[in-house]
Short mmCIF file of C-alpha atoms and ligand atoms in Angstrom, two decimals:
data_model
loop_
_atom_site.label_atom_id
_atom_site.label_comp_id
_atom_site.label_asym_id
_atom_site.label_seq_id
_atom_site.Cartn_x
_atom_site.Cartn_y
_atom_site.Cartn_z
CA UNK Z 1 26.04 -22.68 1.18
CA UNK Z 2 26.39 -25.03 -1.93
CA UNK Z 3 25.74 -28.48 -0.32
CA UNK Z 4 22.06 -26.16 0.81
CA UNK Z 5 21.49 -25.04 -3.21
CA UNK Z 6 22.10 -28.36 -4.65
CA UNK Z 7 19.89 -29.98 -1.96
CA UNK Z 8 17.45 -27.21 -3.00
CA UNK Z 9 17.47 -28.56 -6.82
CA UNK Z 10 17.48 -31.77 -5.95
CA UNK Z 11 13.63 -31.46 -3.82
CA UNK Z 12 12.59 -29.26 -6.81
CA UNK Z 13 13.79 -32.19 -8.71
CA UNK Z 14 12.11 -34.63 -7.02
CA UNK Z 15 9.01 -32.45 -6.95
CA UNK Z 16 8.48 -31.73 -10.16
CA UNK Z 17 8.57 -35.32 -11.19
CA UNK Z 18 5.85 -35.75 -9.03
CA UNK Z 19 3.71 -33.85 -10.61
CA UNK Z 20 5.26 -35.01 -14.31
CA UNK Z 21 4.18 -38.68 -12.90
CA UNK Z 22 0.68 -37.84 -12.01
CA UNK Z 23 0.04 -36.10 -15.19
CA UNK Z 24 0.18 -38.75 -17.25
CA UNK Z 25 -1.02 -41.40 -15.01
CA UNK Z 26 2.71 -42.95 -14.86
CA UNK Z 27 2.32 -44.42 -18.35
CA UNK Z 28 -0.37 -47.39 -17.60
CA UNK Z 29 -3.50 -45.78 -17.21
CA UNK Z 30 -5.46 -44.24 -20.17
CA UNK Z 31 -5.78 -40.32 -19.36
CA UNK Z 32 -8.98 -39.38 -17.86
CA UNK Z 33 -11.75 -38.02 -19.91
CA UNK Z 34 -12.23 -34.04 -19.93
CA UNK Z 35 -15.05 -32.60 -17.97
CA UNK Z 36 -18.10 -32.46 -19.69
CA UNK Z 37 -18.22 -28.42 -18.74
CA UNK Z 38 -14.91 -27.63 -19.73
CA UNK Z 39 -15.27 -26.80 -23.54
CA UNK Z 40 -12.24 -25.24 -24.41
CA UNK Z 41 -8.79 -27.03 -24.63
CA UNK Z 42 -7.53 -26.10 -21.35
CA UNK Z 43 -8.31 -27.89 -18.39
CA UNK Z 44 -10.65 -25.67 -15.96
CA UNK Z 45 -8.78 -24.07 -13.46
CA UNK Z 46 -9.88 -25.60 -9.68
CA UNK Z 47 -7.95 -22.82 -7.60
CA UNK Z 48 -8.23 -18.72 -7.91
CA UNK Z 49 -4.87 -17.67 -7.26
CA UNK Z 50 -4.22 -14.43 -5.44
CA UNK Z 51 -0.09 -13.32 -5.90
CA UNK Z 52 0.82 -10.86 -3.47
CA UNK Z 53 4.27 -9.19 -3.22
CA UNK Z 54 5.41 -6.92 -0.56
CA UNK Z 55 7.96 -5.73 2.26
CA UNK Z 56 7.50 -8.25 4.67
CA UNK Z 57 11.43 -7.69 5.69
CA UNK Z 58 13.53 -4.25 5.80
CA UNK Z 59 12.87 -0.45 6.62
CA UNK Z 60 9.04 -0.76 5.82
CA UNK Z 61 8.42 -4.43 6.97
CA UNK Z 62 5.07 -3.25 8.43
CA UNK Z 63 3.70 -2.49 5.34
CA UNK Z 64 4.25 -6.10 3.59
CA UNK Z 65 3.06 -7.55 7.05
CA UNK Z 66 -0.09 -5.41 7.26
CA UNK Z 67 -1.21 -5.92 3.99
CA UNK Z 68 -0.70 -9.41 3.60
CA UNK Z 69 -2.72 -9.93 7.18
CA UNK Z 70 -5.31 -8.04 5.82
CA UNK Z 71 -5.73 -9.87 2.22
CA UNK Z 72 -5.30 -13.18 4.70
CA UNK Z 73 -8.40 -11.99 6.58
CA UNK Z 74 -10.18 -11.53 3.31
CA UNK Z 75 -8.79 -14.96 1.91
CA UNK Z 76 -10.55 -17.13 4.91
CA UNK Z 77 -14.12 -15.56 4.63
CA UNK Z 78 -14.24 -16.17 1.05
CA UNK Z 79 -13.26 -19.72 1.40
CA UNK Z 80 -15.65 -20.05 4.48
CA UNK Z 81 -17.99 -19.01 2.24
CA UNK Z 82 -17.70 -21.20 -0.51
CA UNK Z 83 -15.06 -19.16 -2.59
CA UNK Z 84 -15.12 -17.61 -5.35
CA UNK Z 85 -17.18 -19.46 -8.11
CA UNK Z 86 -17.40 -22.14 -6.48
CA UNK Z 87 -13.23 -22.60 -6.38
CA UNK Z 88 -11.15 -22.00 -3.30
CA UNK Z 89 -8.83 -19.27 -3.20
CA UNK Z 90 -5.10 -19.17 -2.60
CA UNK Z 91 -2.59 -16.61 -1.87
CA UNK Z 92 1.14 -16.88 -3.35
CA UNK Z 93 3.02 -14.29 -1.85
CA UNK Z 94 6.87 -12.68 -2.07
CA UNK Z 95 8.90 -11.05 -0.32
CA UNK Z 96 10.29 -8.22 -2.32
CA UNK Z 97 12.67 -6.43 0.64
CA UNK Z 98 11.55 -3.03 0.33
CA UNK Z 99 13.40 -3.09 -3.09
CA UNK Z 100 11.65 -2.20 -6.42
CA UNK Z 101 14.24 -4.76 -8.01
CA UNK Z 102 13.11 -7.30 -6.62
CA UNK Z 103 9.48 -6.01 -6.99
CA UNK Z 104 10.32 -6.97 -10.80
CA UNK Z 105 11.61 -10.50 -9.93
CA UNK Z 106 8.54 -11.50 -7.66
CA UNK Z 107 6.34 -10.20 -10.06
CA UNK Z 108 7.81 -11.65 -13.09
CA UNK Z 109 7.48 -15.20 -10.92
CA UNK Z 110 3.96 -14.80 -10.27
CA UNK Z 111 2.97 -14.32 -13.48
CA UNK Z 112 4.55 -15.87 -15.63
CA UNK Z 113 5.58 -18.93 -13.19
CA UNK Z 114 2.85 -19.00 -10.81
CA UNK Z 115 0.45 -17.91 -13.70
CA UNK Z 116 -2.11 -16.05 -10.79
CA UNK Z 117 -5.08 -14.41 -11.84
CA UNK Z 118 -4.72 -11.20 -10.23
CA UNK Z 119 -1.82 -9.65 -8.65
CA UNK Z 120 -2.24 -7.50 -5.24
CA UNK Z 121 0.48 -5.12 -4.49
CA UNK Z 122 2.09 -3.06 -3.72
CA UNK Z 123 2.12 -0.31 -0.95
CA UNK Z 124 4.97 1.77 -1.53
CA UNK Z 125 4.49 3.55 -5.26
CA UNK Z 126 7.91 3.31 -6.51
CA UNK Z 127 7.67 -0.39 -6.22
CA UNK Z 128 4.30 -0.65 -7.97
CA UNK Z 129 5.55 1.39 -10.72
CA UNK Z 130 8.53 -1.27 -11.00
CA UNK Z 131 6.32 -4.04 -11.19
CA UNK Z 132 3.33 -2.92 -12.76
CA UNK Z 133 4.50 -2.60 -16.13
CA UNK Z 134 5.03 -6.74 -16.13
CA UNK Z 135 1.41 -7.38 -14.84
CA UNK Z 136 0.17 -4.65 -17.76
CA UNK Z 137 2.04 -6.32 -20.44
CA UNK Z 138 1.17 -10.15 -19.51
CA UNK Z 139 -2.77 -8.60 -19.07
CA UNK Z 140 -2.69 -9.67 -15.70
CA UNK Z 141 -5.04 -7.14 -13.31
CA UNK Z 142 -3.15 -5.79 -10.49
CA UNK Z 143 -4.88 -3.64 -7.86
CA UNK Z 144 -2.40 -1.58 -5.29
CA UNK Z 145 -3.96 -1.89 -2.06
CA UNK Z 146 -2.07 1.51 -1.24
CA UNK Z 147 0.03 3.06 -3.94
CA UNK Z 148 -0.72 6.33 -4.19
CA UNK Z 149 1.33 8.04 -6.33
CA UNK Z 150 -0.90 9.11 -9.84
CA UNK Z 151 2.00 7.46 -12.35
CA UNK Z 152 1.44 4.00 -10.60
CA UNK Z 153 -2.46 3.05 -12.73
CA UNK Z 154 -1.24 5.62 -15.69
CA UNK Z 155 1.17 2.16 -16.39
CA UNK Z 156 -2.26 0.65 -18.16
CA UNK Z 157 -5.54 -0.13 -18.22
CA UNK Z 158 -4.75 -3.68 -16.49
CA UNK Z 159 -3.26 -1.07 -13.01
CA UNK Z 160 -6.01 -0.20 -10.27
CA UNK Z 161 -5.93 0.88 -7.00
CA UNK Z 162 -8.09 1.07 -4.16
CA UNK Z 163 -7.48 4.19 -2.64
CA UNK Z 164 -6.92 8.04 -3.39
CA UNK Z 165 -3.99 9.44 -5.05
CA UNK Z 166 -1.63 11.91 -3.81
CA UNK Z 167 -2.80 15.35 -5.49
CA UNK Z 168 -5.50 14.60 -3.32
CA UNK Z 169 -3.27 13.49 -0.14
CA UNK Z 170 -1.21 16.95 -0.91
CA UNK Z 171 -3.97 18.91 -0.82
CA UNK Z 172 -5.60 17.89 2.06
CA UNK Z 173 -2.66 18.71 4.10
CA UNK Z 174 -1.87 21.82 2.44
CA UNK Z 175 -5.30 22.80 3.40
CA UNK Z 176 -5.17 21.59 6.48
CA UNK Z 177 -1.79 23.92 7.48
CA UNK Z 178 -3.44 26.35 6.00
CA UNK Z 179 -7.25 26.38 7.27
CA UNK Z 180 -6.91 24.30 10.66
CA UNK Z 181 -3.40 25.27 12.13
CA UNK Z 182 -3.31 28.57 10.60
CA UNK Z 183 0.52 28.23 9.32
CA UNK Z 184 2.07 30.63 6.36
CA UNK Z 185 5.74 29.07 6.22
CA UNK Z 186 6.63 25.57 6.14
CA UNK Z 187 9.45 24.11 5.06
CA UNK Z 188 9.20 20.59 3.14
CA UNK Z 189 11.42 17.71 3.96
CA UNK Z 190 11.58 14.96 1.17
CA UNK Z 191 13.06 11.79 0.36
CA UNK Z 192 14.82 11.86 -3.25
CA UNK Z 193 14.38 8.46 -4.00
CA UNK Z 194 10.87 7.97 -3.29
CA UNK Z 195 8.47 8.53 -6.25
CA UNK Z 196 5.50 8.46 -3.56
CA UNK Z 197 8.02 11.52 -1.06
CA UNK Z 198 8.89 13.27 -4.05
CA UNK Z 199 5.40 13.75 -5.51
CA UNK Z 200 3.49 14.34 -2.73
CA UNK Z 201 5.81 17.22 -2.01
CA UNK Z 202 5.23 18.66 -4.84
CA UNK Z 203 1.61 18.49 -4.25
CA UNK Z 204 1.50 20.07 -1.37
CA UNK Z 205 3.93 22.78 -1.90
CA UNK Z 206 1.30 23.28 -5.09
CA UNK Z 207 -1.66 23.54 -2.87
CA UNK Z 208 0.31 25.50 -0.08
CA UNK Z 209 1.12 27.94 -2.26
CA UNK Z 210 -2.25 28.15 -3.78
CA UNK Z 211 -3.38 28.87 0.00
CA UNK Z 212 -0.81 31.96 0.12
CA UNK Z 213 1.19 29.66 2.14
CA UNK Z 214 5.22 29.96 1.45
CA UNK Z 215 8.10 27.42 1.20
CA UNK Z 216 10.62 28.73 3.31
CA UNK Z 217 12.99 25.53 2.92
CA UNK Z 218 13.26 22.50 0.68
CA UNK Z 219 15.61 19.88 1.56
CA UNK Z 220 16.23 16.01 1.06
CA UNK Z 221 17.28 12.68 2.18
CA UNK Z 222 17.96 9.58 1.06
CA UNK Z 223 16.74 6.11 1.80
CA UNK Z 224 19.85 4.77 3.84
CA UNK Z 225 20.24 8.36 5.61
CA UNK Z 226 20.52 7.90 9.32
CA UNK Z 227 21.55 11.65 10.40
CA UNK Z 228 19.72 14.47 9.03
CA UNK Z 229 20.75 16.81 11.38
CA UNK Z 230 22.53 19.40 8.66
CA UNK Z 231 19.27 19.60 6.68
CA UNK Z 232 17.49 19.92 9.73
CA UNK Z 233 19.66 23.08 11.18
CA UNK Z 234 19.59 24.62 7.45
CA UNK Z 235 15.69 24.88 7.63
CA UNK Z 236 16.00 25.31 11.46
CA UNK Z 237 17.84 28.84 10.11
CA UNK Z 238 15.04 29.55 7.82
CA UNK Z 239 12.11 29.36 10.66
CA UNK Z 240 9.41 27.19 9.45
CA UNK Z 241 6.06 27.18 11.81
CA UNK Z 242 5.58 23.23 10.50
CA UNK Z 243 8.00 21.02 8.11
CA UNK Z 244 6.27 18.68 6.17
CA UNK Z 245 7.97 15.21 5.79
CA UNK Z 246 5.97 12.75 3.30
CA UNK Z 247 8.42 9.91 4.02
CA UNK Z 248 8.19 6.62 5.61
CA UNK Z 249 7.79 5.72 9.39
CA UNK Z 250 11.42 4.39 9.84
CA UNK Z 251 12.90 7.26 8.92
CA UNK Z 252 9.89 9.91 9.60
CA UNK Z 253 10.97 8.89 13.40
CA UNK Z 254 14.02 9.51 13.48
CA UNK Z 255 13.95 12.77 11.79
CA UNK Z 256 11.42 13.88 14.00
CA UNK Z 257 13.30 12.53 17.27
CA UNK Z 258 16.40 14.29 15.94
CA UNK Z 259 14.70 17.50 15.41
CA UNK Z 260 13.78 17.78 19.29
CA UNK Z 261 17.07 17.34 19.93
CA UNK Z 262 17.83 20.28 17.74
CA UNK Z 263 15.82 22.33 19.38
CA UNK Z 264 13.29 22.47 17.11
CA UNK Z 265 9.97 22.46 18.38
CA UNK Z 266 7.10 22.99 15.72
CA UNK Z 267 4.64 20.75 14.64
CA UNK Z 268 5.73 17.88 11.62
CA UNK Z 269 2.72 16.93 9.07
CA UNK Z 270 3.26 14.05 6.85
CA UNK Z 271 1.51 11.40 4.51
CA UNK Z 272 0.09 8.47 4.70
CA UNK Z 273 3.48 6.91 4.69
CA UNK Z 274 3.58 7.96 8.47
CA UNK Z 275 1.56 5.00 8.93
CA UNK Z 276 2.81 2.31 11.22
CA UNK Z 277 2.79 0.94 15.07
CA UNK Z 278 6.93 1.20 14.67
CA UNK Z 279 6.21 5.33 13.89
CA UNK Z 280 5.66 5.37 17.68
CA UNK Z 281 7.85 2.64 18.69
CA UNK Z 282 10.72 4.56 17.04
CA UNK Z 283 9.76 8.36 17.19
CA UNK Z 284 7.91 8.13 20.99
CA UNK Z 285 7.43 11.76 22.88
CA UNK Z 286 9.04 13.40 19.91
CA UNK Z 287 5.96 12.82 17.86
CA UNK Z 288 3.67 14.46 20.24
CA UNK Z 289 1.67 17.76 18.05
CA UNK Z 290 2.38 15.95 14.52
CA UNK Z 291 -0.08 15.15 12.35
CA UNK Z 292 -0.50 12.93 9.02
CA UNK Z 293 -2.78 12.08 6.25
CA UNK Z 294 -4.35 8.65 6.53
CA UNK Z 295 -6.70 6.11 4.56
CA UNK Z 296 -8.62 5.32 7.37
CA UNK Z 297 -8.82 5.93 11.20
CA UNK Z 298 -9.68 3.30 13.84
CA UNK Z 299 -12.19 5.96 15.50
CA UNK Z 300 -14.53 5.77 12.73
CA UNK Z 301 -17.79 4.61 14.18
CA UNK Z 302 -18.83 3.02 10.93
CA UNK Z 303 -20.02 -0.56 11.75
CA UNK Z 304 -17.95 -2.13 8.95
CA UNK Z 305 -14.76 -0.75 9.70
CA UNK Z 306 -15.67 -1.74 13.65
CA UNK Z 307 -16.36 -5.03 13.08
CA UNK Z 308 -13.32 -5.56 10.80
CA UNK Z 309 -11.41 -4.12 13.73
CA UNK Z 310 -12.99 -6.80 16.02
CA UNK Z 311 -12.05 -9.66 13.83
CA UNK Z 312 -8.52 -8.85 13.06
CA UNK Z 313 -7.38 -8.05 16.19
CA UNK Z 314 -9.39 -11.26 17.18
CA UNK Z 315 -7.25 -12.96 14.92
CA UNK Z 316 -3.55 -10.78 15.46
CA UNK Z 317 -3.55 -9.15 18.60
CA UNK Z 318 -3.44 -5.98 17.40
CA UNK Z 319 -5.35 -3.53 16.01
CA UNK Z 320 -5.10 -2.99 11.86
CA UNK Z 321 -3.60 -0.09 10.60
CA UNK Z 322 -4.97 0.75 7.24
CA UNK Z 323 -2.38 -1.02 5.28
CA UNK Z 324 -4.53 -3.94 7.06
CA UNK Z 325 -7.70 -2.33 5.89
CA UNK Z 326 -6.64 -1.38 2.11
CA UNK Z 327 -5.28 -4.64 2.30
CA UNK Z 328 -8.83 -6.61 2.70
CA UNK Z 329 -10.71 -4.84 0.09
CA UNK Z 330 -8.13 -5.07 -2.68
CA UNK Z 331 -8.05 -8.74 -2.09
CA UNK Z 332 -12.64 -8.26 -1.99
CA UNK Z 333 -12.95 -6.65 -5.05
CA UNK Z 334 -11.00 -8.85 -6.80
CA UNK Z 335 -13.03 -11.38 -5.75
CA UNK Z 336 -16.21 -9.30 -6.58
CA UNK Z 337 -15.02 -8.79 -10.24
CA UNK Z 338 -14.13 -12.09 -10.66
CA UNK Z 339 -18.08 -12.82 -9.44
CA UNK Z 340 -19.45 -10.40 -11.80
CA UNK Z 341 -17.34 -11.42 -14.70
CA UNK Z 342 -18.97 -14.94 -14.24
CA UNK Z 343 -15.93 -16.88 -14.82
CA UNK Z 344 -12.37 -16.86 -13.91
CA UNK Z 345 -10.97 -14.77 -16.77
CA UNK Z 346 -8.01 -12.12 -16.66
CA UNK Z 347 -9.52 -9.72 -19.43
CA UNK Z 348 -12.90 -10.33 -18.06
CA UNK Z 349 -11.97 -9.40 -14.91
CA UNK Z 350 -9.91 -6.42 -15.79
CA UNK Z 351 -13.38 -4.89 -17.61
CA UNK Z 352 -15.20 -5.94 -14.37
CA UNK Z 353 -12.98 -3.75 -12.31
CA UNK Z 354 -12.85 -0.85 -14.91
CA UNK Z 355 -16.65 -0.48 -13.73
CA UNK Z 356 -16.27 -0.78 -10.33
CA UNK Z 357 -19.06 1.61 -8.73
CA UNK Z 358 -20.64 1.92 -5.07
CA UNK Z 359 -18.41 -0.96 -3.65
CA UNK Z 360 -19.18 -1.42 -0.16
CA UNK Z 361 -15.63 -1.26 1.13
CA UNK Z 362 -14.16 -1.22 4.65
CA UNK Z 363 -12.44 1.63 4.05
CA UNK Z 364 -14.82 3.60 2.17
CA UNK Z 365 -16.91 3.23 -0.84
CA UNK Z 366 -15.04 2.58 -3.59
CA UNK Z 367 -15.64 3.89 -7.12
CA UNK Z 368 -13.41 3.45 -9.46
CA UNK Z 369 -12.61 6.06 -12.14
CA UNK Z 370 -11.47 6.74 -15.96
CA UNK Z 371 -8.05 6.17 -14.63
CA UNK Z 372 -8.72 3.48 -12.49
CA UNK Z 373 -8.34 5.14 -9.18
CA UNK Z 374 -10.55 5.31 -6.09
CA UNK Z 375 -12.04 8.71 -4.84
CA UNK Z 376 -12.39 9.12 -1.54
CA UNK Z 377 -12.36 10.83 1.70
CA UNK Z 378 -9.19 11.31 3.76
CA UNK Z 379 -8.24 11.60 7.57
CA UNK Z 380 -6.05 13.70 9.36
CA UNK Z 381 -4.30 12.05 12.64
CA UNK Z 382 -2.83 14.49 15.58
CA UNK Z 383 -0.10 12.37 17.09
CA UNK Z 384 -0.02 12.67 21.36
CA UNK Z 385 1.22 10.41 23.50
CA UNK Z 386 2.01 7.02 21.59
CA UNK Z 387 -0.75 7.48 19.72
CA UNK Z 388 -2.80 9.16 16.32
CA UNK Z 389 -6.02 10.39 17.10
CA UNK Z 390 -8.73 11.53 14.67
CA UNK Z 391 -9.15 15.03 13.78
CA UNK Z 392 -11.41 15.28 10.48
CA UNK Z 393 -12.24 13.95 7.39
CA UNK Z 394 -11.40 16.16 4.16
CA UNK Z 395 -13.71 14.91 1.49
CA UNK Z 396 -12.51 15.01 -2.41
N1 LIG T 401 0.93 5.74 -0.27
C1 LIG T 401 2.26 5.25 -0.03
C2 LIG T 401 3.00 5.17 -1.36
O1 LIG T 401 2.44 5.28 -2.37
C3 LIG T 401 2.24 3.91 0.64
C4 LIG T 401 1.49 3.82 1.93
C5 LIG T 401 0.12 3.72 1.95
C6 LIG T 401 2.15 3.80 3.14
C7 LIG T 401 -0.60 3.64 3.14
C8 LIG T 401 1.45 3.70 4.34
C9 LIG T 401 0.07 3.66 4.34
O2 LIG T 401 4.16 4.97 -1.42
#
């Protein structure tokens, strides 16, 4: 373990003398002449640099993968297209573990070591709220692909996002319980560490109740729960006709699969967080009659989103969930701003994004508003047999 850190100064060592050397020509050769173009003091920057951070390992590792396949995607048809200005494009990306700390340490690295001109990330809202402040403070843009609780782009007016927000998201499913299957008692089921579980129950129970719905139970979990059997038998008692769970998939599963073996046989409606291919991996049979809230749904006929479909899966051998999707047009519309602005310039491209209207996104058209979210139109999925399956499209 030490003999592999020192080793691991030493190449940093090594490398950053390289790039000491090469700076000043090694000491016999007179510094080259500035640009003609490049007025101002600092050299012109050659590269636009994308950071990304993400769970690409732990409990939601399907987010971070998604995501980053999707911006990927994005990445290689603006550099096979010339990039962006006329400079190539280049992701940095982190690992952050599923844990906001270490949302805070990528972050930090990106900008302020990395120095990248827009930062893309992340999907789950309590790490965007953890990292968002240091992107807001350095006045470095960050767009979440998928955060959608509302406290995420109140951080500052450097935080965007490209898709709907959760009084939305609670809404639509409280008026889906309500208006499509016809429920008047449901019992909510929410994860108390989760700023994205926590306020999109509150959301729905909101809208619910607005509905003349009732809450018959209200119980939680937390992240490293692996048996929630006891708050499953104490809302079991209280005879919900569906029990909304706005968690994620790794533990939406399980909760589901250990609610059939309870006995317990209504319907489960969720969030977006329900999104994954390891939901069905996990959860199987036990699933079948749930529904969620979604970005997007693969049964869309619109040509964009089919030909999207076409070249990911071309390109990863499977289908993109819309992690994947949200994924690709955060990464495009920073790349669009950073067109319109004219020139590769952090303020400049913040007030580029801040106007953000009619953009021809694959998951929608995205305008952005006063406080820098997306409106649009949602999905709801009916789960049966390994597999989510559109329903309709509740409009904002
Ligand atoms: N909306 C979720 C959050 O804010 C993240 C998410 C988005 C998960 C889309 C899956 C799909 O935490």
């Amino acid at each position: 373990m030490r003999a592999l850190k020192v080793a691991g100064l030493l190449a940093l060592g090594v490398m950053a003398g390289c790039v000491e050397k090469k700076k000043d020509g090694g000491g016999t050769t007179p510094p080259a002449p500035a640009p003609a173009s490049a007025a101002a003091p600092a050299p012109a920057e050659e590269t636009v640099l994308f950071g990304v951070y993400g769970s690409m390992t732990g409990a939601e590792a399907t987010f971070g993968i998604s995501t980053k396949q999707g911006i990927d995607l994005a990445v290689q048809e603006l550099n096979a297209g010339g990039g962006v200005l006329g400079k190539k494009v280049k992701t940095i990306v982190y690992d952050d573990q599923g844990k906001p700390e270490e949302a805070v340490t990528t972050v930090t690295k990106l900008v302020t070591q990395d120095k990248v001109h827009v930062v893309l990330g992340e999907v789950a809202s309590s790490r965007s709220l953890a990292a968002a402040p240091i992107c807001q403070n350095n006045k470095v843009p960050m767009i979440s692909p998928s955060s959608t609780n509302p406290r995420v782009t109140e951080t500052g007016d450097y935080i965007f996002r490209v898709c709907f927000i959760d009084p939305f998201q609670g809404t639509v499913m409280a008026e889906f319980a309500a208006a499509h299957l016809k429920v008047k008692n449901v019992a909510i089921f929410r994860d108390k560490g989760s700023d994205y579980s926590m306020g999109l129950a509150d959301y729905f129970q909101k809208a619910f109740e607005v509905r003349g719905g009732k809450i018959v139970a209200d119980e939680s979990y937390s992240a490293n729960d692996q048996d929630f059997k006891s708050q499953l038998t104490a809302m079991k008692g209280k005879k919900p006709e569906a029990i909304f769970v706005p968690g994620y998939y790794t533990q939406v599963a399980t909760i589901i699969r250990q609610a059939r073996e309870l006995k317990m046989e209504m319907p489960f409606l969720g969030g977006d967080g329900w999104e994954s291919s390891k939901l069905f991996e996990i959860g199987g049979k036990a699933l079948d009659g749930c529904y969620f809230s979604n970005h997007t749904s693969n049964d869309d006929p619109r040509p964009e989103l089919q030909a999207f479909i076409k070249k990911y899966t071309e390109q990863f051998k499977e289908p993109p969930d819309s992690l994947a999707v949200l994924g690709y047009d955060s990464a495009m519309l920073a790349a669009d701003a950073i067109r319109r602005a004219g020139k590769l310039d952090r303020t400049a491209m913040r007030d580029e994004l801040a106007k953000t209207k009619g953009y021809k996104g694959v998951s929608g058209t995205v305008n952005i508003d006063e406080q820098r979210n997306a409106t649009k139109p949602a999905v709801v999925l009916k789960i049966q047999d390994g597999k989510a399956s559109f329903v309709t499209s509740i409009a904002p």
